[in-house]
Coordinates of C-alpha atoms and ligand atoms in Angstrom, one line a residue:
X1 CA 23.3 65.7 -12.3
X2 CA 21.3 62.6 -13.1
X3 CA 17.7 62.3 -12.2
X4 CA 16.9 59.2 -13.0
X5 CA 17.0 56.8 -10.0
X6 CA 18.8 53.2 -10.1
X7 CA 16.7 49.8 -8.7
X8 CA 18.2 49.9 -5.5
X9 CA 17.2 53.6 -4.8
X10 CA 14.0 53.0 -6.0
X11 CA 13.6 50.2 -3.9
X12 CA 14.7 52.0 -0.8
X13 CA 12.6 54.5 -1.1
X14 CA 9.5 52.3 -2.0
X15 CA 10.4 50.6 1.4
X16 CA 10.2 54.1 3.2
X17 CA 7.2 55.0 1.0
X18 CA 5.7 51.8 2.2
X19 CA 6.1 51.7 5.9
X20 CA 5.2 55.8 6.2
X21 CA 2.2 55.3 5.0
X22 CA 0.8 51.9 6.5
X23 CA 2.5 52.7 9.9
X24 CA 3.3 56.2 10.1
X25 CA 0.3 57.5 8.8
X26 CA -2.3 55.7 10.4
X27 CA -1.1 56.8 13.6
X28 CA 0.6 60.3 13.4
X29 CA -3.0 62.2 14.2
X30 CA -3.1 60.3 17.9
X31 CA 0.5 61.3 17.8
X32 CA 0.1 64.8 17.5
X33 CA -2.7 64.8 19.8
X34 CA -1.4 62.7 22.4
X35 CA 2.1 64.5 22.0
X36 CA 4.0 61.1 22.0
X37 CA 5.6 59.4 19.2
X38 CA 4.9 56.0 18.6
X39 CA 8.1 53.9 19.7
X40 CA 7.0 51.0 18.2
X41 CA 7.8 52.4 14.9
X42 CA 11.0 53.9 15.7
X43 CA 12.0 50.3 16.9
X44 CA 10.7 49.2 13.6
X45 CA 12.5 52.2 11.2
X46 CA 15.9 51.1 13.0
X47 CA 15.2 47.3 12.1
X48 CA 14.8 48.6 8.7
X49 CA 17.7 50.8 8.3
X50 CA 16.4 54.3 8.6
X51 CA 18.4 55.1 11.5
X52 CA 21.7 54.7 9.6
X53 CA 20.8 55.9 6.4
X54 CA 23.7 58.3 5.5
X55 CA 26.4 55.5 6.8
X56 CA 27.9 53.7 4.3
X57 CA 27.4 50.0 4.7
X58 CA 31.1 48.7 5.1
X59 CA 30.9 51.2 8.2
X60 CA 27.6 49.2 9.3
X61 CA 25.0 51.8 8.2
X62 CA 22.3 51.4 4.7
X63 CA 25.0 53.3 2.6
X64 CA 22.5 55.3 1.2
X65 CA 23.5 58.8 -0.9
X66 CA 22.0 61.7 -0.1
X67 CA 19.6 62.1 -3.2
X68 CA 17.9 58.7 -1.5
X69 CA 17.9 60.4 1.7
X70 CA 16.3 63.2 1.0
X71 CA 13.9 60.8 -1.0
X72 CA 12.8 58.6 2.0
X73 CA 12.9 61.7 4.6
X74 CA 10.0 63.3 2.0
X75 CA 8.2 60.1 2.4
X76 CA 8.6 59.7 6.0
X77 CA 7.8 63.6 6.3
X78 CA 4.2 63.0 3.9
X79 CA 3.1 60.8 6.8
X80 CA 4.8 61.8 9.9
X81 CA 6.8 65.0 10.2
X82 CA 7.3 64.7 14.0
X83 CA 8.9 61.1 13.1
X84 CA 10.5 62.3 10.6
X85 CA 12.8 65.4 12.0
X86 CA 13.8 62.7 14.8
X87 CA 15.1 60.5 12.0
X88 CA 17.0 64.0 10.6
X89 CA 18.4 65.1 13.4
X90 CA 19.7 61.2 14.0
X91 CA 21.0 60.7 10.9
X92 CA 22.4 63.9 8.8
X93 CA 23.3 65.7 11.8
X94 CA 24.4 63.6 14.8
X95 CA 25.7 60.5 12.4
X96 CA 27.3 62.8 10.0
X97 CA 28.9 64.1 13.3
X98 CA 30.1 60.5 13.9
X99 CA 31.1 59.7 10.4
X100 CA 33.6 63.2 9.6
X101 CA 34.3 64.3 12.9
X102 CA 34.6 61.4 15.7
X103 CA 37.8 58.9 16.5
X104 CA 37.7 55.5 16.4
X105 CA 37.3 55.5 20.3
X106 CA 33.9 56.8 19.6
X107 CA 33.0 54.8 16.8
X108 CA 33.8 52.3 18.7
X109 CA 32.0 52.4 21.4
X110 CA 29.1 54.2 20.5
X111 CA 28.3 53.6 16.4
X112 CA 26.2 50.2 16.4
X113 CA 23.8 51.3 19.0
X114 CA 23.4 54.6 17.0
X115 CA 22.8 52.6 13.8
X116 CA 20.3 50.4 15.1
X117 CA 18.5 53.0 16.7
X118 CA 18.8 51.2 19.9
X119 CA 20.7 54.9 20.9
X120 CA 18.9 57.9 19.5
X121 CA 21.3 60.9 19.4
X122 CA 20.4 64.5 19.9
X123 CA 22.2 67.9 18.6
X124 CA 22.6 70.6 20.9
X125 CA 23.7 74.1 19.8
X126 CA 20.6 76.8 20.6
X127 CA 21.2 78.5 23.9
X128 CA 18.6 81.2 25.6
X129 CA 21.1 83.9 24.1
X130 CA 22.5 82.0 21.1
X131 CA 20.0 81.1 18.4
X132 CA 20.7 82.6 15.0
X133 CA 23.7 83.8 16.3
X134 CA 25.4 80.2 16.8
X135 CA 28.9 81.7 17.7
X136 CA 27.8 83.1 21.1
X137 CA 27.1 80.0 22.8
X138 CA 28.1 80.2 26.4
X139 CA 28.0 76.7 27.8
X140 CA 31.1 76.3 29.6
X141 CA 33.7 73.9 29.7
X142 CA 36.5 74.0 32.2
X143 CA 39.2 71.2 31.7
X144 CA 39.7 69.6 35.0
X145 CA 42.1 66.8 35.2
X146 CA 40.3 63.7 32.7
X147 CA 37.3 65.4 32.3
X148 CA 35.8 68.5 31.2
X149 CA 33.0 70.3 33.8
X150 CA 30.5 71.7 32.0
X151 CA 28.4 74.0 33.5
X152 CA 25.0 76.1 31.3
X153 CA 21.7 75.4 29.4
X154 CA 21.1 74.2 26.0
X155 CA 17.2 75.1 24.5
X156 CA 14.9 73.9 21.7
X157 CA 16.7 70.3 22.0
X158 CA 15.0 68.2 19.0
X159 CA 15.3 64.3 20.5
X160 CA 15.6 66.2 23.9
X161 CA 14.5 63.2 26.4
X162 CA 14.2 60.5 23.4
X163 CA 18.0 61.0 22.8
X164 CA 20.8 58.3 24.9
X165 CA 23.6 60.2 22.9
X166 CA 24.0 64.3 22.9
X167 CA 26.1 66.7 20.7
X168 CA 27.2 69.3 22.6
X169 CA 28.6 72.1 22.0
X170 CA 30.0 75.0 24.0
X171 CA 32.9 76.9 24.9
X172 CA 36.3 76.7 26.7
X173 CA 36.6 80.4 26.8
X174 CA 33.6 83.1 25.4
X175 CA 36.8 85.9 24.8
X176 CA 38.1 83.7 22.4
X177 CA 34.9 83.8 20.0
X178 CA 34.5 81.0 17.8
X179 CA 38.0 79.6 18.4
X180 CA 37.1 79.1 21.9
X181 CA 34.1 76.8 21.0
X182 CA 34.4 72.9 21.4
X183 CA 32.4 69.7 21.0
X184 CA 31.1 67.3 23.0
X185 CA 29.5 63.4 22.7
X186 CA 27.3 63.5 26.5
X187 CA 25.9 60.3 27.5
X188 CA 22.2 60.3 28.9
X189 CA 22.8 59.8 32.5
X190 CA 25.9 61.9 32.9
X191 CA 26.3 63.3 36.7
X192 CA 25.5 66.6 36.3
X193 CA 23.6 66.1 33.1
X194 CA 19.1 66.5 33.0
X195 CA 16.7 67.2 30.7
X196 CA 14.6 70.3 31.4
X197 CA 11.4 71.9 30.7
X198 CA 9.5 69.5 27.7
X199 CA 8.2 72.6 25.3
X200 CA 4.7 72.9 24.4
X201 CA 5.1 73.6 20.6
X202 CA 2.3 74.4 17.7
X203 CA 3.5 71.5 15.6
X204 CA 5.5 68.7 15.3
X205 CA 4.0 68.0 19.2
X206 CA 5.2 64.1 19.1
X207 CA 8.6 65.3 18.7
X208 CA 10.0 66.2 21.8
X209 CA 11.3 69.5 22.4
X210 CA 13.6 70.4 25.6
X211 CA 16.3 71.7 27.5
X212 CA 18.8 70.7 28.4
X213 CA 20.9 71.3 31.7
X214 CA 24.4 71.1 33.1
X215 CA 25.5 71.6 36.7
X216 CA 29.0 70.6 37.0
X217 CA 28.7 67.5 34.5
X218 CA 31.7 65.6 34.3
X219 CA 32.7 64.5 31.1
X220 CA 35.7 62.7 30.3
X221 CA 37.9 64.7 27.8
X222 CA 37.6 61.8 25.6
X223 CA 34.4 62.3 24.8
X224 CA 35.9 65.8 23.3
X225 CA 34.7 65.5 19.1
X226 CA 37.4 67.3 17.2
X227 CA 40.0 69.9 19.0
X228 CA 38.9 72.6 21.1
X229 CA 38.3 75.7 19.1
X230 CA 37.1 73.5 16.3
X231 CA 33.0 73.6 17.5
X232 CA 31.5 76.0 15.2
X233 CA 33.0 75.0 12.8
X234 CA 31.7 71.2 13.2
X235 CA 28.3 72.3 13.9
X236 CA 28.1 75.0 10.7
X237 CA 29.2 72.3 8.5
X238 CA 27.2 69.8 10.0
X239 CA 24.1 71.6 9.5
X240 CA 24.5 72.0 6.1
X241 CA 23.6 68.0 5.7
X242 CA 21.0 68.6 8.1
X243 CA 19.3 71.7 5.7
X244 CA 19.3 69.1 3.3
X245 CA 16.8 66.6 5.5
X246 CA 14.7 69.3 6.5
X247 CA 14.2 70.6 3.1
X248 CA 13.0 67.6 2.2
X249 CA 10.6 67.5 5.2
X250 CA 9.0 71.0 4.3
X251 CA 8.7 69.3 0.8
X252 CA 7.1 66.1 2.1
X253 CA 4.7 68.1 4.7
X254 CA 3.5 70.5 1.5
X255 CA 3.5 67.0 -0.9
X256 CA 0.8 65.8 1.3
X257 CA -1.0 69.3 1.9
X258 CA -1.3 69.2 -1.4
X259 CA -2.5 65.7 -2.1
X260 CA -5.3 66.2 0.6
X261 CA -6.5 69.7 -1.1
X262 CA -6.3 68.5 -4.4
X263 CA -8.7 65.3 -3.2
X264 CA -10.9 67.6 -1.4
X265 CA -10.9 70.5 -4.7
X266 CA -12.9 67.0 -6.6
X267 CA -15.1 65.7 -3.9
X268 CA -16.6 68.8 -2.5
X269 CA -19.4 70.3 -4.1
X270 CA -20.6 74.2 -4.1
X271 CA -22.4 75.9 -6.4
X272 CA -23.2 72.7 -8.1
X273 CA -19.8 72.0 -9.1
X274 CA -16.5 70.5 -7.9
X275 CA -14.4 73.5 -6.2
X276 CA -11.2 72.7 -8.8
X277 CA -13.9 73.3 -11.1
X278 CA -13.2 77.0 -10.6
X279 CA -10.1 77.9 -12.1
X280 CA -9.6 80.6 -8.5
X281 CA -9.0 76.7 -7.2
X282 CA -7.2 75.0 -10.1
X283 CA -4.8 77.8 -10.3
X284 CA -3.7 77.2 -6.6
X285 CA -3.3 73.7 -7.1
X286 CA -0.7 74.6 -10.5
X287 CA 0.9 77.1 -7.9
X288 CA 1.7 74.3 -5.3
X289 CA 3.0 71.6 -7.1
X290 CA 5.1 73.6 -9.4
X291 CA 6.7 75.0 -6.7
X292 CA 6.8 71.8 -5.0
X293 CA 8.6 70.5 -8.0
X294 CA 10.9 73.2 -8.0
X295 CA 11.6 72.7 -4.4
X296 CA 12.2 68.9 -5.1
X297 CA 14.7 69.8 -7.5
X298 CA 16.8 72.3 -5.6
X299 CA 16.9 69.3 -2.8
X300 CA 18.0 66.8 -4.9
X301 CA 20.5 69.3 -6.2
X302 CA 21.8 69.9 -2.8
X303 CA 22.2 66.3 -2.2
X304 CA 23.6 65.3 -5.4
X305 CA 26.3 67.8 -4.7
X306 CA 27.1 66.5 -0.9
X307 CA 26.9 62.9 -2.5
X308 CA 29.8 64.7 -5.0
X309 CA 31.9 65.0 -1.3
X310 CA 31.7 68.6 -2.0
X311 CA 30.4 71.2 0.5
X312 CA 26.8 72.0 -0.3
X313 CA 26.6 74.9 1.5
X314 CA 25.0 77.5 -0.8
X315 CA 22.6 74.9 -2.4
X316 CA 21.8 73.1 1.3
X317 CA 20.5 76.9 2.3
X318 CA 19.2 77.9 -1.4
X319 CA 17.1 74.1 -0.7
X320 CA 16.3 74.8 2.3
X321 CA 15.0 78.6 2.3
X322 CA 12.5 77.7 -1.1
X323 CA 11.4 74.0 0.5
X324 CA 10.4 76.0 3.8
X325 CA 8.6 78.7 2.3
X326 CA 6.8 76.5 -0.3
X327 CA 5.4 74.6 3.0
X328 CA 4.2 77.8 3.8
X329 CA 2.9 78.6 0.9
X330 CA 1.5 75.1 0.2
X331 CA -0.3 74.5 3.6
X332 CA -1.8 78.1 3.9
X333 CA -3.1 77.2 0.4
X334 CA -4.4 73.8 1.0
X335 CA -6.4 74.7 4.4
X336 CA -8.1 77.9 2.8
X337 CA -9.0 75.2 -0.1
X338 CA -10.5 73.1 2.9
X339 CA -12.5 76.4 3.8
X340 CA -14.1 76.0 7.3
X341 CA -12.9 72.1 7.5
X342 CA -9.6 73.0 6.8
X343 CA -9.6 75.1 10.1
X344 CA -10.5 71.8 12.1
X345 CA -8.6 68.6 13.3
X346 CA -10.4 66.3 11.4
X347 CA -8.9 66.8 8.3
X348 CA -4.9 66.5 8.4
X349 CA -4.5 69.9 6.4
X350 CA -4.9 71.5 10.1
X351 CA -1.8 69.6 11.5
X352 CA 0.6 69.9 8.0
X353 CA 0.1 73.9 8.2
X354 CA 1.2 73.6 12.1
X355 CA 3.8 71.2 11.5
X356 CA 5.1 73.2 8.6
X357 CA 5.6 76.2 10.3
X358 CA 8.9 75.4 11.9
X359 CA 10.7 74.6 8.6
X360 CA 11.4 78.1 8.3
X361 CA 12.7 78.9 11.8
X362 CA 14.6 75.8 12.9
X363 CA 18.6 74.5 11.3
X364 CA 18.4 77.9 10.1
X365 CA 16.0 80.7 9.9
X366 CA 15.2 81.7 6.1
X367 CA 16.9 84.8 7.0
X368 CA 20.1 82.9 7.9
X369 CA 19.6 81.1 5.2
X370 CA 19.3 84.4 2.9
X371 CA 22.9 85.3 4.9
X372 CA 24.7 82.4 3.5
X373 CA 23.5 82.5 0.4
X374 CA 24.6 86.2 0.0
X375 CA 27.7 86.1 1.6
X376 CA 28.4 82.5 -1.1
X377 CA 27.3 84.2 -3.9
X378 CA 29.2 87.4 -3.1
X379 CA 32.7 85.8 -3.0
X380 CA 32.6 84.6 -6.4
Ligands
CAA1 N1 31.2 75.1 7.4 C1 32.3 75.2 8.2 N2 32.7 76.3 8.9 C2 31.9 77.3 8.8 C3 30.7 77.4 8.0 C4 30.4 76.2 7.3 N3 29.3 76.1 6.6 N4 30.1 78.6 8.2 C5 30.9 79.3 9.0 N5 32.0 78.6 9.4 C6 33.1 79.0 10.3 C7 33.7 80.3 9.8 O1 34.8 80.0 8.9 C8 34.2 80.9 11.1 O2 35.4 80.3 11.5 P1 36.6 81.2 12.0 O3 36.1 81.9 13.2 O4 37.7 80.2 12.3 O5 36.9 82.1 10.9 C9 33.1 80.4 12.1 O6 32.5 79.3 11.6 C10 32.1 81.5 12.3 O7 31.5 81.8 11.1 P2 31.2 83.3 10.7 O8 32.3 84.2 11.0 O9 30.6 83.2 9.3 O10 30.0 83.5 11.7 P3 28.8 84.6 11.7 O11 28.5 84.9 13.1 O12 29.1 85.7 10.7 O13 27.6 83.8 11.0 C11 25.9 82.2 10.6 C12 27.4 82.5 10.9 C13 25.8 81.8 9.2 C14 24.9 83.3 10.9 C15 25.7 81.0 11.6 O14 25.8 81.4 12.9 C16 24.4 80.2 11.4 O15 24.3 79.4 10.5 N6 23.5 80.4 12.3 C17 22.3 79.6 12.4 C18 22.4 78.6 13.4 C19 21.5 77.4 13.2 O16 21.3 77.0 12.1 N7 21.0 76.9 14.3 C20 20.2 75.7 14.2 C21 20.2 75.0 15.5 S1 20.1 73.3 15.3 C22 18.6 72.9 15.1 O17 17.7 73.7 14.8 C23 18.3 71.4 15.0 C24 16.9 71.0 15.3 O18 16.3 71.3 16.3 C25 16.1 70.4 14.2

């Protein structure tokens, strides 16, 4: 694996570097406190590229590898972590969808909007009664002539009423089990097809959040991704890509937890000297960033391996599981440096520890994570 970066990654990532912190930054407090993203800015990533980042370029997308992904999603994620999980779900789930799974009828007819960003895209597998435990999913589709009626409710929708394009997946059949479940590309505005309740969450609050719901929606079967019995098996691999983006915005989240503390450990005075002059403070900040160095490196590893075209599966979750615990680790760390100001919304530390807490929960819990990793490293 080679660590070094060429010019052009380093000139991508300078770009994201760049616009996260004159555009993202500036505004992702109002953000979080109004609970809306700013749509300017998401008009603005897609200009730049961001919204077809893992699409190679003679496919119309920034052809960036996935080491440079995870690069820019850390930078985008040190600014604006509610931006930046819309940009991960877009990207290494729903376009990876698009890129290893979709025909050429949906490519078609739905890629350039998606790459522009002129279409966001949502991904929709968490049900009421299927979260860790994907393969339950009860959604149902019933074929019915050209079109497929589904009928259910998807939860915990990430791009939930931002999205135009939806993933979905559910089931032709529960007794089958997994070869029962299918996938589907649902077009905002689908008869049958809403958006319902808009969570109120503790972080990431300019992301939205929903449900989704289907009452007899008609979808035509060519809007089937895949074959039927095949929609577990998209999503699990699919995710993998997508562990690999939210590592990397548990990593950015801590980076700039970390940053903040580390400024605040000089400038703040008590007992007539700087707080990181106390090594109880110094030795906290030596504990974040090496393990947000370790973190970095498991990511990168991850991605390298994906960029490799082989399935990162163990390293995505091994990536994921330390980068979301670090953010743990990091934020809880950086607001007790912060002491009482670290406890209110003036100082950013207050929205990275909320914003972090997710990491460990969603594309995976760390116990799931801990499951894949066991079962991987028990087969060899
Ligand atoms: N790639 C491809 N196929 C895979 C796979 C992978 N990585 N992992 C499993 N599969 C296949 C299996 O081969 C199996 O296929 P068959 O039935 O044909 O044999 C099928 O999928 C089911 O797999 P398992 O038998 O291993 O299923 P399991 O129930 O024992 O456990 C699990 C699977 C690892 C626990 C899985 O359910 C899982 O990862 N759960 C977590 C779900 C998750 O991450 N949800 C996140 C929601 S999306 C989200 O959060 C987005 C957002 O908002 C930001």
């Amino acid at each position: 694996m080679e660590f070094s970066l060429t010019s052009d990654q380093e000139m991508i990532i300078k770009t994201a570097r760049d616009f996260a912190q004159k555009k993202l930054k500036p505004v992702a407090a109002h953000c979080d406190e109004t609970g809306n993203i700013n749509k300017g800015n998401l008009k603005e990533l897609g200009r730049l590229g961001f919204f077809s980042m893992v699409v190679p370029e003679e496919e119309g997308g920034a052809g960036m590898d996935y080491v440079t992904y995870a690069h820019c999603m850390i930078e985008f994620s040190k600014a604006c972590a509610s931006t930046a999980v819309i940009l991960s779900v877009h990207n290494s789930l729903c376009l990876d969808i698009m890129r290893h799974f979709a025909n050429d009828t949906h490519k078609k007819k739905y890629l350039d909007d998606m790459l522009t960003g002129k279409k966001i895209a949502a991904f929709s597998l968490t049900e009421p009664n299927a979260g860790s435990d994907a393969t339950e999913i009860s959604l149902n589709a019933k074929l019915d002539g050209d079109h497929y009626i589904l009928n259910g409710t998807k939860c915990f929708v990430t791009n939930g009423d931002l999205a135009d394009i939806y993933f979905v997946f559910g089931t032709v059949n529960k007794e089958l089990g997994s070869k029962g479940t299918v996938c589907f590309l649902v077009e905002k505005g689908t008869p049958g097809f809403s958006i319902g309740k808009h969570e109120k969450k503790m972080g990431l609050k300019a992301s939205p959040t929903t449900e989704l719901i289907f009452e007899n929606a008609k979808v035509p079967v060519a809007n089937l991704i895949g074959e039927e019995g095949r929609g577990i098996k998209i999503a699990l691999s699919i995710l993998e890509g997508g562990r690999i983006g939210i590592a990397a915005q548990a990593i950015g989240i801590a980076e700039a937890a970390y940053e903040a503390a580390k400024s605040y450990s000089k400038e703040r005075v008590q007992f007539k000297k700087p707080l990181c002059a106390n090594q109880a403070i110094a030795f906290k900040l030596a504990d974040m960033l090496t393990r947000i160095e370790a973190a970095k490196y498991l990511t990168y590893r991850a991605a390298w391996v994906k960029d490799q075209g082989k399935k990162p599966t163990l390293e995505a979750s091994m990536a994921k599981l330390f980068a979301s615990e670090t953010a743990q680790f990091v934020t809880y760390e950086a607001v007790q440096i912060h002491g009482g100001y670290g406890y209110i919304v003036e100082y950013p530390v207050e929205r990275y520890f909320r914003d972090a807490r997710v990491t460990t929960i969603y594309e995976g819990t760390s116990e799931i994570q801990r499951i894949v990793i066991s079962n991987n490293l028990l087969k060899n």
